[in-house]
PDB file of C-alpha atoms in Angstrom:
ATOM      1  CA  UNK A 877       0.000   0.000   0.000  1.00 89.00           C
ATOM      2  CA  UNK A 878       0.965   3.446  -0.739  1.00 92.00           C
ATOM      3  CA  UNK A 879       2.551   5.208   2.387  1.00 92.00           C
ATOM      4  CA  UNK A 880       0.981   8.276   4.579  1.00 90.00           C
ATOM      5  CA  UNK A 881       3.915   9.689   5.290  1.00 92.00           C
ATOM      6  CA  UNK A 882       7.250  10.417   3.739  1.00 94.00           C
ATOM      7  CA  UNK A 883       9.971   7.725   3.332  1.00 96.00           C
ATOM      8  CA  UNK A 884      13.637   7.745   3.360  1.00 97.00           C
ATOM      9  CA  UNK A 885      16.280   5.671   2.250  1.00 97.00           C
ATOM     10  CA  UNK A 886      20.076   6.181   3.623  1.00 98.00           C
ATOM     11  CA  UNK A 887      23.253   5.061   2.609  1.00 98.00           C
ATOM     12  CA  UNK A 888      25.992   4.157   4.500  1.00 98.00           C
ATOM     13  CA  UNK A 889      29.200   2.687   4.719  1.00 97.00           C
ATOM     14  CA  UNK A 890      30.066  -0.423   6.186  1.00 95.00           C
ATOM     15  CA  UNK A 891      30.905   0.699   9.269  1.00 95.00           C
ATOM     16  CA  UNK A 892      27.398   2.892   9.748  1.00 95.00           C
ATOM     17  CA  UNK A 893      28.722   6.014   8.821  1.00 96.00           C
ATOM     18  CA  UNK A 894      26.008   8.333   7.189  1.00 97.00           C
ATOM     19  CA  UNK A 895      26.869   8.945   3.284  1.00 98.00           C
ATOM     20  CA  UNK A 896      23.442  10.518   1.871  1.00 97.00           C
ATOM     21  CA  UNK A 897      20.073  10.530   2.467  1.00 96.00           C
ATOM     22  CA  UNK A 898      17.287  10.925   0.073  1.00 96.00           C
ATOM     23  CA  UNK A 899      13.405  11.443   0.968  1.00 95.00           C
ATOM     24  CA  UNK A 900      10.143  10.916  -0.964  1.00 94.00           C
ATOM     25  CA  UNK A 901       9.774  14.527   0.468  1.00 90.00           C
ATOM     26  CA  UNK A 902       9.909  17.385  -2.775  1.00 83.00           C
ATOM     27  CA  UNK A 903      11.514  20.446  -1.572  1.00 74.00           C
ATOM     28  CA  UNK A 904       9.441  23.796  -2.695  1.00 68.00           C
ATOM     29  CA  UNK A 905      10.521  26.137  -4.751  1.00 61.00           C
ATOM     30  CA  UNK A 906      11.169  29.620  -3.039  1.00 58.00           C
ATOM     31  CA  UNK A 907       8.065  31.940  -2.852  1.00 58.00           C
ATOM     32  CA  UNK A 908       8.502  36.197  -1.912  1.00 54.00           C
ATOM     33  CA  UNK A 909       6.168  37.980   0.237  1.00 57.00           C
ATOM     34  CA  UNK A 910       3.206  37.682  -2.390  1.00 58.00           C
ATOM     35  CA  UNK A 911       3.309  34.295  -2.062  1.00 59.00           C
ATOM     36  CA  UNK A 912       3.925  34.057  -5.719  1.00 56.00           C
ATOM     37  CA  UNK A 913       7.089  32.081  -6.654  1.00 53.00           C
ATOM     38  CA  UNK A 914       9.916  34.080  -7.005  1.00 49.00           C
ATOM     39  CA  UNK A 915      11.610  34.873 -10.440  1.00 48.00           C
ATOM     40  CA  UNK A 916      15.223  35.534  -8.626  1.00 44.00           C
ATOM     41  CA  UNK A 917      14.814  32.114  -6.813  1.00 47.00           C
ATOM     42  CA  UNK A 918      18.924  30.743  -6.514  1.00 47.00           C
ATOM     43  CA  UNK A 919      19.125  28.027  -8.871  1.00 50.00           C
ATOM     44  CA  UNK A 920      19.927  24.789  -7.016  1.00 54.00           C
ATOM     45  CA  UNK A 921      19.840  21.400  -8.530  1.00 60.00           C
ATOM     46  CA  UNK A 922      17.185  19.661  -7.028  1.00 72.00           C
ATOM     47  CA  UNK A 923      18.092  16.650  -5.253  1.00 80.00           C
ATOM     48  CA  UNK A 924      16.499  13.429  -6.943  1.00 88.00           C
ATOM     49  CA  UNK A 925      13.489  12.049  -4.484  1.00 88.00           C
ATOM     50  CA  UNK A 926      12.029   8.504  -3.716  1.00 94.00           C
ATOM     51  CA  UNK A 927       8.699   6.971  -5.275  1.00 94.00           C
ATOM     52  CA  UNK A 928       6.072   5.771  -2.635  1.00 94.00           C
ATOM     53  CA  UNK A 929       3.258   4.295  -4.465  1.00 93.00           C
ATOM     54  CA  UNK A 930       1.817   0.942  -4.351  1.00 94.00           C
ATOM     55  CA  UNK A 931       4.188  -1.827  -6.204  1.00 93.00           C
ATOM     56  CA  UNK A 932       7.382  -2.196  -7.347  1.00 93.00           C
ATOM     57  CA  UNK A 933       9.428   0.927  -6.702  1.00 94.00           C
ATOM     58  CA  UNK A 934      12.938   2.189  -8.336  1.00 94.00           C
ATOM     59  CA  UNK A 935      15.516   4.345  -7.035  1.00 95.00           C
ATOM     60  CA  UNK A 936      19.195   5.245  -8.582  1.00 95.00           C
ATOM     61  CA  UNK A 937      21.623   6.406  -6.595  1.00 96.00           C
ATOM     62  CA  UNK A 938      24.704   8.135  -8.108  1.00 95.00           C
ATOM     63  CA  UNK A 939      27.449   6.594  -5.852  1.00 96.00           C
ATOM     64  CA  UNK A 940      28.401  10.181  -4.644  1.00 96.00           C
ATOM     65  CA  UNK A 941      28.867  11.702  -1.496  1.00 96.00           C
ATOM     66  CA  UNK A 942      26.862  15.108  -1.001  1.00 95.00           C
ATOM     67  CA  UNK A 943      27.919  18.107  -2.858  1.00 94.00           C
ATOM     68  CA  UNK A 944      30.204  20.981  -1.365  1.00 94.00           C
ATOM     69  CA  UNK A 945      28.523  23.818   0.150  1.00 93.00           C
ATOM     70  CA  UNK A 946      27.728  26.652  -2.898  1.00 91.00           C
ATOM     71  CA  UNK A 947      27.855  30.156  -3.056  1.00 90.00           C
ATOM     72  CA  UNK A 948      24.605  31.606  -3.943  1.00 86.00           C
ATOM     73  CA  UNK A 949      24.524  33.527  -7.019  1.00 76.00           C
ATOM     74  CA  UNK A 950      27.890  32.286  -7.886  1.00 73.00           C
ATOM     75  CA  UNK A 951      28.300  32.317 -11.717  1.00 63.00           C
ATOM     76  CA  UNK A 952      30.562  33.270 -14.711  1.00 53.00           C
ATOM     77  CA  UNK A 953      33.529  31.674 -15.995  1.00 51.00           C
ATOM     78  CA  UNK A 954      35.454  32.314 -12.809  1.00 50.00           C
ATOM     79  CA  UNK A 955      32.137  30.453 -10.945  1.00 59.00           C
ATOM     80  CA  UNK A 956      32.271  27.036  -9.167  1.00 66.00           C
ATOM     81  CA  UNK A 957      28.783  26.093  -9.886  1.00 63.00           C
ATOM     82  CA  UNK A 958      28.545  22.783 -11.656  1.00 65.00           C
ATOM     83  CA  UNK A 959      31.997  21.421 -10.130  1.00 76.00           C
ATOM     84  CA  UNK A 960      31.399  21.134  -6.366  1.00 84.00           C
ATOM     85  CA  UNK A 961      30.085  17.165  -7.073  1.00 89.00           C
ATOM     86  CA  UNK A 962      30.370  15.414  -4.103  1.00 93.00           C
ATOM     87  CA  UNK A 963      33.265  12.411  -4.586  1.00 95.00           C
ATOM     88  CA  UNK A 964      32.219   9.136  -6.533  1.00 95.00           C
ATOM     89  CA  UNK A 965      32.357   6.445  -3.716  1.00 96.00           C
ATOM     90  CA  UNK A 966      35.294   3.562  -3.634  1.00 96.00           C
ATOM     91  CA  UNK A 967      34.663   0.198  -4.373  1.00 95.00           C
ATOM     92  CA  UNK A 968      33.934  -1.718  -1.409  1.00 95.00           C
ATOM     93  CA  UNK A 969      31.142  -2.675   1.054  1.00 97.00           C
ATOM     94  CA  UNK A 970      28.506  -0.458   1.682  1.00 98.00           C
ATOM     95  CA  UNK A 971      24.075  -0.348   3.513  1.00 98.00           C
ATOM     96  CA  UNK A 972      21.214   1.046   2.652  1.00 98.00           C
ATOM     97  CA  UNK A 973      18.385   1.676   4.602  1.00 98.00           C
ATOM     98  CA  UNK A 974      14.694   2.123   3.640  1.00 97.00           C
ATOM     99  CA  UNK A 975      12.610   3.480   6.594  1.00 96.00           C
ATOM    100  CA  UNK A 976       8.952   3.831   6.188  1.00 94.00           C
ATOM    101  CA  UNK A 977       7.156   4.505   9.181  1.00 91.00           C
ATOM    102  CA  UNK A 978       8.139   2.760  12.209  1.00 92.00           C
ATOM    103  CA  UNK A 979       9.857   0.119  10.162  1.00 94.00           C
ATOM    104  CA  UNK A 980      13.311   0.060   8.668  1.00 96.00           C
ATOM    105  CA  UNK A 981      15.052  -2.355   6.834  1.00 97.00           C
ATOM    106  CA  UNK A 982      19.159  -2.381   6.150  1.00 97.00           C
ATOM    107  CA  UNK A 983      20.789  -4.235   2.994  1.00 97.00           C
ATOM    108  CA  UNK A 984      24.283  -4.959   2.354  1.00 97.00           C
ATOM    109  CA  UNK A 985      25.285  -4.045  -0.814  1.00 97.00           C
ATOM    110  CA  UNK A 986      28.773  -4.175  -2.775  1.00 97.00           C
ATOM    111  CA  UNK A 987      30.191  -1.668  -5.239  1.00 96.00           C
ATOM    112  CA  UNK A 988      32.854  -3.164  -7.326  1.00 95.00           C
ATOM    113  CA  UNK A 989      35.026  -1.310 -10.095  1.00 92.00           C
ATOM    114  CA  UNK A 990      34.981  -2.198 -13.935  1.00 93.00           C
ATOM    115  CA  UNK A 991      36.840  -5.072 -14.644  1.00 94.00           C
ATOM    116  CA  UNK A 992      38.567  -3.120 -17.160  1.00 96.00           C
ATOM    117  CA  UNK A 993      40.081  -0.620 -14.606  1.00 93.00           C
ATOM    118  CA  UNK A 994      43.635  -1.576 -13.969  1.00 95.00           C
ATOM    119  CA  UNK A 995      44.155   0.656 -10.889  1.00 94.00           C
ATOM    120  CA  UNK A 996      44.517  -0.929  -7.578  1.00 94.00           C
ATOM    121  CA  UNK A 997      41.680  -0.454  -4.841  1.00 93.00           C
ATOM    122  CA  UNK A 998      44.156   1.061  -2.391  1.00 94.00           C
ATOM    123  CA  UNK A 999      44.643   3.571  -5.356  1.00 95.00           C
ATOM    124  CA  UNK A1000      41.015   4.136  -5.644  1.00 95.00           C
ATOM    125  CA  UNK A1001      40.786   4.872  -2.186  1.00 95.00           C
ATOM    126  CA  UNK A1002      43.691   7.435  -1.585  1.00 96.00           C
ATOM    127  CA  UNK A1003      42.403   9.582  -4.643  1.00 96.00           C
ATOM    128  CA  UNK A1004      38.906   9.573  -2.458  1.00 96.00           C
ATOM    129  CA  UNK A1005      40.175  10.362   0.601  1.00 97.00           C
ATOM    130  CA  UNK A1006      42.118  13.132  -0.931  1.00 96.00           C
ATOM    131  CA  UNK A1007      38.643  14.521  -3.412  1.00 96.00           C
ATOM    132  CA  UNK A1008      37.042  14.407   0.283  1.00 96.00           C
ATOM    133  CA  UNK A1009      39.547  16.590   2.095  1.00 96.00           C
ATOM    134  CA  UNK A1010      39.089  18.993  -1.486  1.00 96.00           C
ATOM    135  CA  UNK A1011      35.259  19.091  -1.294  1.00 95.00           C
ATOM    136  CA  UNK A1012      35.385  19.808   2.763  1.00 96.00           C
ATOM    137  CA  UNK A1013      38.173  22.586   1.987  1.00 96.00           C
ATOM    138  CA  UNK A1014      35.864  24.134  -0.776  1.00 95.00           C
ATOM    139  CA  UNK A1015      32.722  23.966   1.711  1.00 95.00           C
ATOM    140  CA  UNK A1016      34.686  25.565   4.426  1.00 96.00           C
ATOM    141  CA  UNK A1017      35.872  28.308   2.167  1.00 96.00           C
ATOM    142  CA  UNK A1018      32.434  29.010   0.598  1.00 95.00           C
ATOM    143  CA  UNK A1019      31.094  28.665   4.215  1.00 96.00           C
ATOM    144  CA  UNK A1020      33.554  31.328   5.107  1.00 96.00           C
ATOM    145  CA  UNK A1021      32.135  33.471   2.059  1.00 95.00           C
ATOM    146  CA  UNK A1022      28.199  32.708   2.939  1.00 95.00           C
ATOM    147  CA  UNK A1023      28.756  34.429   6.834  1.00 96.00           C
ATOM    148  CA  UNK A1024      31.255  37.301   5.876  1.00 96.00           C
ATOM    149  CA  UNK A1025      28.476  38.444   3.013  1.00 94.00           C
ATOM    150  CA  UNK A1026      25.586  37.588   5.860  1.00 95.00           C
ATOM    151  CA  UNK A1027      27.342  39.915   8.372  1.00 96.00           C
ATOM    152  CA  UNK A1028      28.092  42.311   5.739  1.00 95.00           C
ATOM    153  CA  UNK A1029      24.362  42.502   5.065  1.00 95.00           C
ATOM    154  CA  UNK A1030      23.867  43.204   8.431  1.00 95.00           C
ATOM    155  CA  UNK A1031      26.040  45.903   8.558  1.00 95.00           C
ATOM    156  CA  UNK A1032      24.525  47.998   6.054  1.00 94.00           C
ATOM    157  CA  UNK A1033      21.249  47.490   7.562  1.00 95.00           C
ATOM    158  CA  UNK A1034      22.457  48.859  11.282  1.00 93.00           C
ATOM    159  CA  UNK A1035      23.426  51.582   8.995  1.00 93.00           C
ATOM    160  CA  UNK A1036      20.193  52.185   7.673  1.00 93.00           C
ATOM    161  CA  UNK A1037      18.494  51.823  10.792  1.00 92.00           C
ATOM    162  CA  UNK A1038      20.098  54.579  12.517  1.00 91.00           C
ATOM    163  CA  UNK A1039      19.831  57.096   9.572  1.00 91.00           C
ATOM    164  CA  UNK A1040      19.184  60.300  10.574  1.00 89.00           C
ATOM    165  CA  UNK A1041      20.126  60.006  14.731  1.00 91.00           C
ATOM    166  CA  UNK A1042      22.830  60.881  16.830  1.00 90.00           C
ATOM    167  CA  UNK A1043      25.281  57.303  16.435  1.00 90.00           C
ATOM    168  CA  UNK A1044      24.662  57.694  13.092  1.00 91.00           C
ATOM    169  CA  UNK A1045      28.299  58.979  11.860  1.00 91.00           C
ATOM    170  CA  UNK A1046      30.018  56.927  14.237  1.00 93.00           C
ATOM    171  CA  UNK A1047      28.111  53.412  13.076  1.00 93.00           C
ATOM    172  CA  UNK A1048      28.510  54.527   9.897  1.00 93.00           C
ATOM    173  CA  UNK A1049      32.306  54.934  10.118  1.00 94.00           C
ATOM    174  CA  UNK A1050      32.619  51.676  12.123  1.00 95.00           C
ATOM    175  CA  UNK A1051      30.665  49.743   9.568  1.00 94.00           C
ATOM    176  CA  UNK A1052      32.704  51.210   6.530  1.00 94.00           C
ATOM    177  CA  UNK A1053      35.964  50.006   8.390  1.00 96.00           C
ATOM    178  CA  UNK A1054      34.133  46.656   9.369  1.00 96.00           C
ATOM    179  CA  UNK A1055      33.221  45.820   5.766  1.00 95.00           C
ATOM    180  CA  UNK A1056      36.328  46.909   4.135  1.00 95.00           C
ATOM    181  CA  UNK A1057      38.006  44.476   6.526  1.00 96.00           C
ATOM    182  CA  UNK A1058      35.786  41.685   5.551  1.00 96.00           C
ATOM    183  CA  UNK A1059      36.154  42.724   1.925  1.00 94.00           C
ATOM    184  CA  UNK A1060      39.836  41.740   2.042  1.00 94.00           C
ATOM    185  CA  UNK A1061      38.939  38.447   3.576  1.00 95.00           C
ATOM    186  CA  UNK A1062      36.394  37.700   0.684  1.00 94.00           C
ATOM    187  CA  UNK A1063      38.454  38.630  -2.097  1.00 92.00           C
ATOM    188  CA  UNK A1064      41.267  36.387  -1.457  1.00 93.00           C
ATOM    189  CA  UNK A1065      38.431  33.149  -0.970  1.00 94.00           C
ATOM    190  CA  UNK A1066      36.046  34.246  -4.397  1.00 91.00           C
ATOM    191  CA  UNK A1067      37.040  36.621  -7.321  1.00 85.00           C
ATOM    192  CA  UNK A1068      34.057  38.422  -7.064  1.00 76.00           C
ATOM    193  CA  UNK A1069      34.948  41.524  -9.425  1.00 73.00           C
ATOM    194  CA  UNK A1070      35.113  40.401 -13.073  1.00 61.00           C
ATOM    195  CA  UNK A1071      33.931  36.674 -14.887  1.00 58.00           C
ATOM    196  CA  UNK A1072      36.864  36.929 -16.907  1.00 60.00           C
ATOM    197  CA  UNK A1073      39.678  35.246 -15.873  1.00 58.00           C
ATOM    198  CA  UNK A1074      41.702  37.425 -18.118  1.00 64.00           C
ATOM    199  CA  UNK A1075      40.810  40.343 -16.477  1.00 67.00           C
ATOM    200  CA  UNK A1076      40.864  38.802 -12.943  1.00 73.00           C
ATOM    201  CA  UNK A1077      42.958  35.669 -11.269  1.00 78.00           C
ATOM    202  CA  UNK A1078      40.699  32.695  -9.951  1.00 83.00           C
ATOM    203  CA  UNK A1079      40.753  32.783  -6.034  1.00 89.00           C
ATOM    204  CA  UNK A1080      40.939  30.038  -3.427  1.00 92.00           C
ATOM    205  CA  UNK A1081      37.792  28.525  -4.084  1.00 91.00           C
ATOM    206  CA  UNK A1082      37.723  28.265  -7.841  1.00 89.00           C
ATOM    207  CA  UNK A1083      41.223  26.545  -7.724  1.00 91.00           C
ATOM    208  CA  UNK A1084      39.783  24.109  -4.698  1.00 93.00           C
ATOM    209  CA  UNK A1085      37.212  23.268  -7.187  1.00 91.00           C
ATOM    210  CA  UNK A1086      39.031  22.989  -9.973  1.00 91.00           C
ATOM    211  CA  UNK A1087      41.852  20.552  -8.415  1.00 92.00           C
ATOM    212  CA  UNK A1088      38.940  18.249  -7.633  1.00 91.00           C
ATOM    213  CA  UNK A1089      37.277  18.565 -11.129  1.00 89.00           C
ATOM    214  CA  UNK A1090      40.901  17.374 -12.972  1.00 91.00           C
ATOM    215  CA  UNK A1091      42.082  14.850  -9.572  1.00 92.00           C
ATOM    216  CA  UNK A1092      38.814  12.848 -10.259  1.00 88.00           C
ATOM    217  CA  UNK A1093      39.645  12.361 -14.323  1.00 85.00           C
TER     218      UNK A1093
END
């Protein structure tokens, strides 16, 4: 019988440890204040979701781990959207999990490489672990970016707020001096001035991504 509720099915590692989730739950897009979906919505690539009717019911998983964290709004040649995939997994042994409900059930599964491959498992492995530390590196650094252009959001609406009364000069000056500051922080982690590399260098987190994009090939 089709299920009331929403259903999830997890994969895992031998060991238990959590690689991806995926629900039978569809995400909505992003509405504004009218309540009308929003035409300036950030683009994100929708995660795929689980069937739940009655029968026979198919799910593909991509053997990756999640994606790095993105940078909304983040595009141009010099942008990282489209490369932050999330590491193909090793061969080896691996679970899944379906949980409907109250009631789970776990299946051991293997994932072996194409006979044709000639490089060694331990191989296999190292280049993962090292994709793994690059995708937790770029989601740190666009992390990083996500809060300094949060707080400097912030600032400049203290600054608006006090328009026009007594503190306004001096949290004015303070806020010029605190987003200048942060400025110089963000420009060394995202070249946010020009899509052209020409004109431009890449920054920190377009080379993260990048490294990743040519290790895995």
């Amino acid at each position: 019988e089709k299920p009331a509720g929403d259903i999830e099915l997890t994969f895992r590692t031998a060991k238990g440890e959590v690689i991806k989730s995926f629900s039978s739950k569809i995400e909505e897009t992003p509405k504004d204040e009218t309540g009308i979906t929003s035409p300036f919505a950030p683009e994100e690539k929708k995660e795929p979701h689980l069937t739940k009717e009655a029968g026979a019911n198919r799910f593909v998983w991509n053997m990756r781990y999640p994606d790095a964290t993105k940078v909304p709004g983040d595009k141009g040649r010099l942008s990282t959207d489209g490369i932050t995939t999330g590491p193909l997994v090793p061969p080896g042994a691996y679970q899944v999990t379906l949980k409907v409900g109250d009631w789970t059930q776990t299946q051991t599964f293997e994932i072996r490489k194409d006979p044709r491959v000639t490089t060694s498992d331990a191989d296999l492995v190292a280049q993962f672990d090292f994709l793994l530390g690059v995708r937790n590196k770029l989601s740190e650094t666009h992390e990083s970016i996500n809060k300094i252009r949060n707080t400097k959001t912030q600032v400049e609406e203290w600054i608006k707020r006090v328009e026009g009364q007594a503190s306004a000069k001096a949290i004015g000056d303070a806020g010029k001096a605190l987003k200048e500051k942060l400025s110089a922080i963000e420009e060394e982690l995202i070249q946010a001035k020009a899509a052209d590399p020409r004109s431009f260098p890449s920054r920190l987190n377009a080379r993260l991504a990048i490294l990743g994009n040519l290790m895995e090939s």
